[in-house]
């Protein structure tokens, strides 16, 4: 009997080209009105013991071809625990071959452990029901989904945390879940300190349309939201427009924009060194946060990362640069890997939801150490 494959669900993405017994040839659908593609998420119905061979083709033209070498696909049979399936990438043909022996009748495969819109709403409902925490709708996406912002804390320091401008970077919302778990725990001493000194504005998902549709990088209009911060528009990027407007109301002292990187097997941050208003004092505070975080957790490092922009050459359409320039904030882009963490490899899970959530706690504890200097 042949296997059956579908991606007709929240955050699903795959095109079935051919099925032959327990083997299949597949491809990835492009983001709507865009040439970006890399995210996949699909379900395979099969017999227990089937040796699945799933070939995803056409990847030389994907958004980040360098993301496929040394990458193993994520797999789950219960949608709770996500492990890794042995995968090989043929650079010549641009094909990723996934091998997996099924121990259940159904298995799910994804580029990273998915964080669905349904789970997002569960997160919002759970956290906003806790005393001292409220949910504000900043605006709506092009398809009418709310841009949810959870707010908490009694302090003066304005802290903005936001994720999933790029919807396929689902590790960003797993990080958010970890951050909210900590901040909503009134018995946690670090959370209590942060509530005392800060006012948090937390957007777990800035791109719900792209998330639901199984996009990698863009919203419903095919817009890369992280290139819209200089001149956001209601027609192309209402998600950024309503967020930046809300920031204008509160000001920003510290911000983390949470992302994932396809190619670099490490956790790192990117800063705002090239903004026109850069000062050495801003640099000192940013570098202090980076170095404290590296000292706190071995899952974070400072050797691998992006090139630093030259003085005055920062791209102000990107959120970290725009927020730092606009508000004088200590802002950063946090990147986590789709692959494994090179320094602390985990052959069973690679980089995982569990590690995303633990990293969030370390990021917040580092902020607490430095908050009086922010």
Coordinates of C-alpha atoms in Angstrom, one line a residue:
X1 CA 0.0 0.0 0.0
X2 CA 1.3 3.5 -0.9
X3 CA 1.7 6.2 1.7
X4 CA -0.5 9.2 1.8
X5 CA 0.8 12.8 2.2
X6 CA -1.1 16.1 2.9
X7 CA -0.2 19.6 4.0
X8 CA -3.8 20.9 4.1
X9 CA -3.7 22.3 7.6
X10 CA -2.5 25.2 9.7
X11 CA 1.2 26.0 8.7
X12 CA 1.3 23.2 6.2
X13 CA 3.4 23.4 3.0
X14 CA 4.3 20.7 0.5
X15 CA 3.6 19.8 -3.1
X16 CA 3.3 16.1 -3.8
X17 CA 4.9 15.3 -7.2
X18 CA 4.9 11.5 -7.1
X19 CA 4.3 8.7 -4.6
X20 CA 5.6 5.2 -5.2
X21 CA 5.0 2.8 -2.3
X22 CA 6.8 4.2 0.7
X23 CA 8.8 6.7 -1.3
X24 CA 7.7 10.2 -2.5
X25 CA 9.0 13.0 -4.6
X26 CA 8.0 16.4 -3.2
X27 CA 8.6 20.1 -3.7
X28 CA 7.9 23.3 -1.6
X29 CA 5.2 25.8 -2.5
X30 CA 6.5 29.4 -2.8
X31 CA 5.2 32.1 -0.4
X32 CA 2.2 33.9 -2.0
X33 CA 3.3 36.6 -4.4
X34 CA 6.9 35.9 -3.6
X35 CA 9.8 33.8 -4.8
X36 CA 10.8 32.8 -1.2
X37 CA 10.5 29.2 -0.3
X38 CA 12.1 27.0 2.3
X39 CA 9.5 26.1 5.0
X40 CA 7.9 22.7 4.7
X41 CA 5.4 20.9 7.1
X42 CA 3.4 17.9 6.0
X43 CA 1.8 14.7 7.3
X44 CA 2.5 11.1 6.1
X45 CA 0.0 8.3 6.7
X46 CA 1.7 4.9 6.5
X47 CA 2.0 1.5 8.1
X48 CA 4.0 0.9 11.2
X49 CA 7.5 -0.2 10.2
X50 CA 7.4 1.5 6.8
X51 CA 10.8 2.7 5.7
X52 CA 10.0 6.1 4.3
X53 CA 12.2 7.9 1.7
X54 CA 11.0 11.4 1.1
X55 CA 12.8 13.5 -1.6
X56 CA 12.2 17.2 -1.5
X57 CA 13.4 18.6 -4.9
X58 CA 14.2 22.0 -6.4
X59 CA 16.1 23.3 -3.4
X60 CA 18.9 24.9 -5.4
X61 CA 16.4 27.7 -6.0
X62 CA 15.2 28.0 -2.4
X63 CA 15.7 31.1 -0.4
X64 CA 18.8 29.8 1.5
X65 CA 20.4 26.8 -0.3
X66 CA 23.2 26.9 2.2
X67 CA 20.7 25.9 4.9
X68 CA 20.4 22.3 3.5
X69 CA 23.9 20.8 3.9
X70 CA 24.3 19.2 7.4
X71 CA 20.6 19.6 8.1
X72 CA 18.3 16.9 9.4
X73 CA 14.5 17.3 9.0
X74 CA 12.3 17.5 12.1
X75 CA 9.9 14.7 12.7
X76 CA 7.1 13.9 15.2
X77 CA 4.6 11.1 15.7
X78 CA 2.6 12.9 18.5
X79 CA 3.2 16.6 17.6
X80 CA 4.6 17.2 21.1
X81 CA 8.1 15.7 20.9
X82 CA 10.1 16.7 17.8
X83 CA 13.1 14.6 16.9
X84 CA 15.3 14.6 13.8
X85 CA 15.1 12.3 10.8
X86 CA 18.3 11.4 9.0
X87 CA 18.6 13.6 5.9
X88 CA 21.1 14.0 3.1
X89 CA 21.4 16.9 0.7
X90 CA 22.6 16.4 -2.9
X91 CA 24.0 19.8 -3.9
X92 CA 24.2 18.8 -7.6
X93 CA 20.5 18.0 -7.9
X94 CA 19.2 20.2 -5.1
X95 CA 17.4 17.4 -3.4
X96 CA 17.0 16.7 0.3
X97 CA 16.4 13.0 1.0
X98 CA 14.7 12.3 4.3
X99 CA 14.9 8.7 5.7
X100 CA 12.6 7.5 8.5
X101 CA 11.3 4.2 9.8
X102 CA 7.7 4.8 11.1
X103 CA 6.7 3.5 14.5
X104 CA 3.2 4.9 14.2
X105 CA 0.6 5.1 11.4
X106 CA 1.1 8.9 11.1
X107 CA 4.3 11.0 11.1
X108 CA 4.7 14.8 10.7
X109 CA 7.7 16.3 9.1
X110 CA 8.7 20.0 9.2
X111 CA 11.6 22.4 8.6
X112 CA 11.5 23.1 12.3
X113 CA 9.0 22.2 15.1
X114 CA 5.9 24.1 14.0
X115 CA 4.2 26.7 16.2
X116 CA 0.7 26.8 14.8
X117 CA -1.8 29.7 15.0
X118 CA -4.0 27.4 17.1
X119 CA -1.2 27.0 19.6
X120 CA -0.6 30.8 19.5
X121 CA -4.2 31.5 20.5
X122 CA -3.9 28.9 23.4
X123 CA -0.8 30.8 24.5
X124 CA -2.6 34.2 24.4
X125 CA -5.6 32.9 26.2
X126 CA -3.6 31.2 29.0
X127 CA -1.2 34.1 29.6
X128 CA -3.7 36.9 29.4
X129 CA -5.9 35.2 32.0
X130 CA -3.1 35.7 34.7
X131 CA -3.5 38.6 37.1
X132 CA -1.4 41.6 36.1
X133 CA -1.2 40.6 32.4
X134 CA -3.4 42.0 29.6
X135 CA -3.6 41.4 25.9
X136 CA -3.9 44.4 23.6
X137 CA -4.8 44.1 19.9
X138 CA -2.4 46.5 18.1
X139 CA -4.1 46.1 14.8
X140 CA -4.9 43.4 12.2
X141 CA -3.0 41.6 9.5
X142 CA -4.1 41.8 5.8
X143 CA -6.3 38.7 6.3
X144 CA -7.8 40.2 9.5
X145 CA -5.9 38.3 12.1
X146 CA -5.1 40.2 15.3
X147 CA -1.6 41.4 16.1
X148 CA -1.6 40.4 19.8
X149 CA 0.5 42.2 22.3
X150 CA 0.8 41.0 25.9
X151 CA 1.6 43.7 28.4
X152 CA 2.8 43.4 32.0
X153 CA 5.0 45.1 34.6
X154 CA 4.8 48.2 36.7
X155 CA 8.3 49.7 36.0
X156 CA 9.5 52.6 33.9
X157 CA 11.8 50.8 31.5
X158 CA 9.9 50.1 28.2
X159 CA 10.9 46.6 27.0
X160 CA 9.6 45.3 23.6
X161 CA 10.0 41.6 22.6
X162 CA 8.6 40.6 19.2
X163 CA 8.9 37.5 17.0
X164 CA 8.0 35.8 13.7
X165 CA 8.3 38.7 11.4
X166 CA 9.5 35.8 9.2
X167 CA 6.8 33.2 9.8
X168 CA 8.8 30.1 9.0
X169 CA 11.2 30.9 11.8
X170 CA 8.9 29.1 14.3
X171 CA 11.7 28.7 16.9
X172 CA 11.0 32.4 17.6
X173 CA 7.6 31.7 19.1
X174 CA 8.9 28.7 21.1
X175 CA 11.3 31.3 22.6
X176 CA 8.4 33.6 23.3
X177 CA 6.6 30.7 25.1
X178 CA 9.6 30.3 27.3
X179 CA 9.8 34.0 28.0
X180 CA 6.1 34.2 28.9
X181 CA 6.3 31.0 31.1
X182 CA 8.9 32.8 33.2
X183 CA 7.3 36.3 33.2
X184 CA 3.9 34.9 34.2
X185 CA 5.3 33.0 37.2
X186 CA 4.8 35.3 40.1
X187 CA 7.0 33.1 42.3
X188 CA 10.0 33.5 40.0
X189 CA 12.4 36.1 41.6
X190 CA 13.9 37.3 38.3
X191 CA 10.4 37.8 36.9
X192 CA 9.3 39.7 40.0
X193 CA 12.4 42.0 39.7
X194 CA 11.7 42.6 36.0
X195 CA 8.0 43.4 36.7
X196 CA 9.1 45.9 39.3
X197 CA 11.5 47.7 37.0
X198 CA 10.0 47.2 33.5
X199 CA 6.9 47.5 31.4
X200 CA 6.8 44.6 28.9
X201 CA 5.2 44.7 25.5
X202 CA 5.4 41.2 24.0
X203 CA 4.2 40.2 20.5
X204 CA 4.6 36.5 20.1
X205 CA 3.7 36.5 16.4
X206 CA 3.9 39.5 14.1
X207 CA 3.0 37.6 10.9
X208 CA 0.0 35.4 11.6
X209 CA -1.1 35.2 7.9
X210 CA 2.3 33.9 6.8
X211 CA 2.4 31.5 9.7
X212 CA -1.0 30.0 8.9
X213 CA -0.2 29.8 5.2
X214 CA 3.1 28.0 5.7
X215 CA 5.3 30.8 4.4
X216 CA 9.0 31.1 5.1
X217 CA 9.5 34.9 4.9
X218 CA 6.5 37.0 3.9
X219 CA 3.0 38.1 4.8
X220 CA -0.1 37.7 2.7
X221 CA 1.1 40.4 0.3
X222 CA 4.4 38.8 -0.3
X223 CA 6.1 41.5 1.9
X224 CA 9.2 40.8 4.0
X225 CA 8.1 42.6 7.2
X226 CA 11.7 43.1 8.3
X227 CA 12.4 45.4 5.4
X228 CA 9.4 47.7 6.1
X229 CA 10.3 49.5 9.3
X230 CA 11.4 52.8 7.7
X231 CA 8.1 53.3 5.8
X232 CA 5.5 50.7 6.8
X233 CA 2.1 50.9 5.0
X234 CA -1.4 49.8 5.6
X235 CA -1.5 48.2 2.1
X236 CA 1.7 46.1 2.3
X237 CA 2.7 45.9 6.0
X238 CA 0.0 46.8 8.5
X239 CA 1.6 44.4 11.0
X240 CA 4.7 46.6 11.2
X241 CA 2.7 49.9 11.0
X242 CA 0.6 49.1 14.0
X243 CA 3.6 47.8 16.0
X244 CA 5.7 50.9 15.2
X245 CA 2.8 53.2 16.1
X246 CA 2.4 51.4 19.4
X247 CA 6.2 51.8 20.1
X248 CA 5.8 55.5 19.3
X249 CA 3.2 55.7 22.1
X250 CA 5.4 54.1 24.7
X251 CA 8.9 54.6 23.7
X252 CA 11.5 51.8 23.7
X253 CA 14.4 51.3 26.0
X254 CA 15.3 47.7 25.1
X255 CA 14.1 45.5 22.3
X256 CA 14.8 41.9 21.1
X257 CA 13.5 40.9 17.6
X258 CA 13.5 37.1 17.6
X259 CA 14.5 35.1 14.5
X260 CA 16.0 31.9 13.1
X261 CA 18.9 31.5 10.7
X262 CA 18.9 28.8 8.1
X263 CA 22.6 28.3 7.6
X264 CA 24.6 29.2 10.7
X265 CA 24.6 26.4 13.3
X266 CA 24.7 28.6 16.4
X267 CA 22.8 31.1 18.5
X268 CA 23.9 34.7 18.1
X269 CA 22.7 38.3 18.1
X270 CA 23.1 41.1 15.6
X271 CA 23.2 44.7 16.7
X272 CA 22.8 48.2 15.3
X273 CA 26.4 49.4 14.9
X274 CA 25.9 51.2 11.7
X275 CA 23.0 53.6 12.7
X276 CA 23.7 57.3 12.2
X277 CA 23.1 58.1 15.9
X278 CA 25.4 55.4 17.3
X279 CA 27.3 56.3 20.4
X280 CA 30.0 54.5 22.3
X281 CA 27.7 54.3 25.4
X282 CA 25.0 52.5 23.3
X283 CA 27.7 50.1 22.1
X284 CA 29.0 49.5 25.7
X285 CA 25.5 48.5 26.8
X286 CA 24.8 46.3 23.8
X287 CA 28.2 44.6 24.1
X288 CA 27.7 44.1 27.9
X289 CA 24.4 42.3 27.3
X290 CA 26.0 40.1 24.6
X291 CA 28.9 39.2 26.8
X292 CA 26.8 38.6 29.9
X293 CA 24.6 36.2 27.9
X294 CA 27.6 34.3 26.5
X295 CA 28.9 33.9 30.1
X296 CA 25.5 32.7 31.4
X297 CA 24.6 30.0 28.8
X298 CA 26.8 27.7 26.7
X299 CA 24.0 27.7 24.1
X300 CA 24.9 31.3 23.1
X301 CA 28.2 32.3 21.4
X302 CA 29.9 35.3 19.9
X303 CA 32.2 33.8 17.2
X304 CA 29.7 33.1 14.5
X305 CA 27.3 35.7 13.2
X306 CA 26.6 38.4 10.6
X307 CA 29.0 41.0 9.3
X308 CA 28.9 44.4 11.2
X309 CA 27.6 47.3 9.2
X310 CA 30.0 50.2 8.7
X311 CA 29.4 53.5 10.4
X312 CA 26.3 55.2 9.0
X313 CA 25.5 52.3 6.7
X314 CA 22.8 50.5 8.7
X315 CA 19.7 49.5 6.8
X316 CA 17.0 51.5 8.7
X317 CA 14.2 49.5 7.1
X318 CA 15.2 46.6 9.4
X319 CA 13.6 46.7 12.8
X320 CA 16.7 46.5 15.1
X321 CA 18.3 49.4 13.3
X322 CA 15.1 51.4 13.1
X323 CA 14.2 50.9 16.8
X324 CA 17.7 51.8 17.9
X325 CA 17.8 54.9 15.7
X326 CA 14.3 56.0 16.4
X327 CA 14.2 55.6 20.2
X328 CA 17.9 55.4 21.2
X329 CA 17.1 51.9 22.4
X330 CA 19.5 49.0 23.0
X331 CA 18.1 46.7 20.3
X332 CA 19.1 43.4 18.9
X333 CA 18.1 40.6 16.5
X334 CA 18.4 37.2 18.2
X335 CA 19.1 34.4 15.8
X336 CA 18.6 30.6 16.6
X337 CA 19.6 27.8 14.2
X338 CA 17.3 25.5 12.1
X339 CA 20.2 23.0 12.3
X340 CA 21.9 22.0 15.5
X341 CA 24.0 24.1 17.8
X342 CA 27.6 23.4 16.7
X343 CA 29.0 23.9 20.2
X344 CA 26.5 21.6 22.0
X345 CA 25.1 19.2 19.4
X346 CA 22.1 17.0 20.2
X347 CA 21.8 14.1 17.8
X348 CA 18.3 13.3 18.8
X349 CA 16.7 16.8 18.5
X350 CA 19.2 19.2 17.2
X351 CA 18.1 22.7 18.1
X352 CA 14.7 22.2 19.7
X353 CA 11.6 23.9 21.2
X354 CA 12.9 23.0 24.6
X355 CA 16.2 24.7 24.1
X356 CA 14.4 27.8 22.6
X357 CA 12.4 28.1 25.8
X358 CA 15.4 27.7 28.1
X359 CA 17.3 30.3 26.1
X360 CA 14.5 32.8 26.6
X361 CA 14.9 32.4 30.4
X362 CA 18.6 33.1 30.1
X363 CA 18.0 36.2 27.9
X364 CA 15.6 37.6 30.5
X365 CA 17.9 36.8 33.4
X366 CA 20.7 38.6 31.6
X367 CA 18.4 41.6 31.1
X368 CA 17.6 41.6 34.9
X369 CA 21.3 41.8 35.7
X370 CA 21.7 44.8 33.5
X371 CA 18.4 46.5 33.8
X372 CA 19.6 49.4 35.9
X373 CA 22.1 50.3 33.2
X374 CA 19.6 50.2 30.3

